[in-house]
Coordinates of C-alpha atoms in Angstrom, one line a residue:
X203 CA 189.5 64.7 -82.4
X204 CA 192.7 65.3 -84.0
X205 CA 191.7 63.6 -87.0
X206 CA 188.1 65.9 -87.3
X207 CA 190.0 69.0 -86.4
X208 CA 193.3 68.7 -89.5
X209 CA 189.9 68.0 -91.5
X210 CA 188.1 71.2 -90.7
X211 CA 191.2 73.0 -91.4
X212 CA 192.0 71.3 -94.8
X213 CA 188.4 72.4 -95.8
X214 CA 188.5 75.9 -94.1
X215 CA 191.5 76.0 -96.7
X216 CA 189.7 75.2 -99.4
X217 CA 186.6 77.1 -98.6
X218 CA 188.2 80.3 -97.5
X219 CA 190.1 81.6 -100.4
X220 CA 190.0 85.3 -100.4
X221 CA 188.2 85.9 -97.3
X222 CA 190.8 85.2 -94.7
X223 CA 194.7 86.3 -94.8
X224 CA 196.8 84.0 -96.5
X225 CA 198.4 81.7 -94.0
X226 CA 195.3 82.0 -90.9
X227 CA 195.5 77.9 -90.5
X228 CA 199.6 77.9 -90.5
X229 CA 199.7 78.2 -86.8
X230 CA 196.7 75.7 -85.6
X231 CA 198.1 73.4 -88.3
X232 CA 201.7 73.5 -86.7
X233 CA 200.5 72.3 -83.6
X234 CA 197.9 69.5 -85.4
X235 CA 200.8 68.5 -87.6
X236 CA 204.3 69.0 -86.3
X237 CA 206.9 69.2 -88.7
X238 CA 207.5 65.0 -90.0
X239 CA 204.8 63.3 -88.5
X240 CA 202.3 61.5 -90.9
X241 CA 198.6 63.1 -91.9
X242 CA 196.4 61.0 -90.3
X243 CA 193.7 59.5 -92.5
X244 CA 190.5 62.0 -93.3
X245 CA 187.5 61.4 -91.4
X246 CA 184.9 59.2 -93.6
X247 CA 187.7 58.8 -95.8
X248 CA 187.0 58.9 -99.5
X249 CA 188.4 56.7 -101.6
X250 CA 188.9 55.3 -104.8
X251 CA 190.4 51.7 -105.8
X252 CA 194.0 51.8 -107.1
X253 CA 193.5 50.9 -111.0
X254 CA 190.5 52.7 -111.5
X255 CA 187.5 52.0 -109.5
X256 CA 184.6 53.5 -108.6
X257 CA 185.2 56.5 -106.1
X258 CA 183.1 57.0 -103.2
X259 CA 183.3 61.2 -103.0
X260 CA 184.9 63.7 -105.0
X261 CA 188.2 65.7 -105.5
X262 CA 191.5 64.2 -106.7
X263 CA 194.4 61.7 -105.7
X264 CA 197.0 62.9 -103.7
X265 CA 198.5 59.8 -103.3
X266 CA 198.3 59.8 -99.5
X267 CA 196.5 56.4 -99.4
X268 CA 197.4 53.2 -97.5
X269 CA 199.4 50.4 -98.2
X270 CA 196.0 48.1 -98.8
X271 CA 195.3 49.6 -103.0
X272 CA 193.2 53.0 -101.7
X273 CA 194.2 56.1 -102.9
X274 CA 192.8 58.8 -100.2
X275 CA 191.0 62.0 -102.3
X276 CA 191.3 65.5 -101.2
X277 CA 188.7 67.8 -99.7
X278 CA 186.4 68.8 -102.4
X279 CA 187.7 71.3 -104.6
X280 CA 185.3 73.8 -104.6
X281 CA 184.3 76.3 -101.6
X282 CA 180.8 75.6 -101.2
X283 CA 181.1 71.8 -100.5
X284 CA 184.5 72.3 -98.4
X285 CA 182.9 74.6 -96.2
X286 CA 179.2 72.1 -95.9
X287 CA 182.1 69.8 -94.9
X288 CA 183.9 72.1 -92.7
X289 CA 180.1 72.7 -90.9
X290 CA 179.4 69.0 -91.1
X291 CA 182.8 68.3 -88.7
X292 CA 182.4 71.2 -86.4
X293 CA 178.9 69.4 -85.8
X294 CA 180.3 66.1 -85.3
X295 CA 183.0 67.8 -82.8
X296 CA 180.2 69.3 -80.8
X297 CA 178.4 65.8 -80.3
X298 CA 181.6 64.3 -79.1
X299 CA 182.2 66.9 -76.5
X300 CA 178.8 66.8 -75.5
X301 CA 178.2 63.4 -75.5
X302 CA 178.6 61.2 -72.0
X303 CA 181.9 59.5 -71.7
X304 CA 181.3 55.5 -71.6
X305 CA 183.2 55.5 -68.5
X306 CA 184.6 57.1 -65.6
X307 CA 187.8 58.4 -66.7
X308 CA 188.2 61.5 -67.8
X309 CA 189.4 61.5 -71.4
X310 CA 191.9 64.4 -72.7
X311 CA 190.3 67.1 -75.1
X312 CA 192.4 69.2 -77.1
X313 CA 191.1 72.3 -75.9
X314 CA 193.5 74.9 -77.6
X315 CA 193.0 73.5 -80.8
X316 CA 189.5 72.9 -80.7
X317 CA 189.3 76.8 -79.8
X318 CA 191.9 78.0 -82.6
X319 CA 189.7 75.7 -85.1
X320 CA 185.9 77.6 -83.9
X321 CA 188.4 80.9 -83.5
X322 CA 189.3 80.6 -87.1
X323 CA 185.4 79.7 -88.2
X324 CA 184.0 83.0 -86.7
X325 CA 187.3 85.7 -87.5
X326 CA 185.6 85.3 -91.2
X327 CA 183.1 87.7 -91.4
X328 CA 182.9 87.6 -95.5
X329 CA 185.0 90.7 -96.2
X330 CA 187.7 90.0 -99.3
X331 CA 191.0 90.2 -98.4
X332 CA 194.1 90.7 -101.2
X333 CA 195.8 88.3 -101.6
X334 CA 199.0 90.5 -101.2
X335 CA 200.1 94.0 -100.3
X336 CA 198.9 96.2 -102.7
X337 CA 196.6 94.0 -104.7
X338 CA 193.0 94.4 -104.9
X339 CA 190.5 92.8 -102.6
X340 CA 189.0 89.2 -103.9
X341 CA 185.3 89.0 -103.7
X342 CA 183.8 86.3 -102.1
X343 CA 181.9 84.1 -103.1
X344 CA 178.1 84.3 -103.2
X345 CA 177.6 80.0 -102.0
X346 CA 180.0 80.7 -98.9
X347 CA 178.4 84.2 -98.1
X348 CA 175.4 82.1 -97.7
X349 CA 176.5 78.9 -95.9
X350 CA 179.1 81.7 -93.1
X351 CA 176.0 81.7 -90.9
X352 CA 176.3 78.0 -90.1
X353 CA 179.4 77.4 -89.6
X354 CA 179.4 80.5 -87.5
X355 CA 176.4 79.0 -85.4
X356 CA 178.0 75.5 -85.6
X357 CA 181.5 77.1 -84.5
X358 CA 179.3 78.7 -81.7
X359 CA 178.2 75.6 -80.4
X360 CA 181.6 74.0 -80.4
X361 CA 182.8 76.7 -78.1
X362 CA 179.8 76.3 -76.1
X363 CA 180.0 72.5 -75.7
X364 CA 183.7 73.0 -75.0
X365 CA 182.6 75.1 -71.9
X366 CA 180.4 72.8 -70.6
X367 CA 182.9 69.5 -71.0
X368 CA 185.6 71.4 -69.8
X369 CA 184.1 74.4 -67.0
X370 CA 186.5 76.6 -65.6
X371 CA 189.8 74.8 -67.0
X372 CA 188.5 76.0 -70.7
X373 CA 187.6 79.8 -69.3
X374 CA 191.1 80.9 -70.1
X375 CA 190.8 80.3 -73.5
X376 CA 186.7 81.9 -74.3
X377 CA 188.2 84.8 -74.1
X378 CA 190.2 85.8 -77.5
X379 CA 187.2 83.4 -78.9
X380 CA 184.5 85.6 -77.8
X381 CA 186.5 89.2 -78.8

């Protein structure tokens, strides 16, 4: 889940430009990715070949790759696929919470961070935001206005699959997700 959830914020980063306050991921990322420890690998990690094959996705090196010649490629670079991404993960994150455990232990969920990641999905409500003091708003853009109801819904059932794997023990935290 760890993996899914650094994902959905490095393409809520991408995606949300403008329409959220600059630094709304620096908190949930803290606690994802404490200060030295290693990225770990993207979800359905694309790659290309070091020497110049044949990509499998889109974006550019950043040189995060393993040790075996793969150069790992960023989240796409532009706001509309980021945030098909973002909505693809979230769905993915549902399935896994709502999905029967193969056995009888109980397996640990990362409940505060799967809230702060649906939390920062539906606190965008596609109002620009300036990027500083004093500066005008940024508009946003058209593609996302249109894709913010699907991640909302898809944030939505995150929370609510949440509740259900995790009853009472997750109440505590609906609570700033539902205001």
């Amino acid at each position: 889940a760890r993996r899914i959830l650094v994902d959905v914020h490095d393409c809520l980063d991408v995606a949300l430009v403008g329409v959220e306050p600059a630094g709304a991921s620096s908190a949930a990322r803290a606690v994802l990715l404490p200060a030295g420890s290693p990225r770990p690998p993207r979800v359905g990690a694309w790659t290309q070949r070091r020497g110049g094959g044949s990509a499998k996705g889109e974006g550019e090196e950043d040189g995060d790759g393993g040790g075996d010649g793969t150069v790992s490629l960023r989240p796409p670079a532009d706001a509309p696929a980021a945030l098909r991404r973002a909505t693809a993960l979230l769905r993915v994150l549902t399935k896994m919470l709502s999905s029967p455990f193969p056995s009888a232990a109980a397996a640990p969920v990362p409940a505060d961070q799967i809230f702060a990641a649906a939390r920062r999905a539906l606190d965008v409500d596609g109002g620009g935001v300036a990027s500083a003091p004093g500066l005008p708003i940024v508009a946003c853009q058209v593609e996302v206005l249109g894709a913010l109801p699907e991640l909302h819904a898809r944030a939505c059932e995150v929370v609510g699959a949440l509740l259900e794997c995790g009853g009472v023990a997750c109440a505590r935290l609906a609570g700033p997700t539902a205001r």
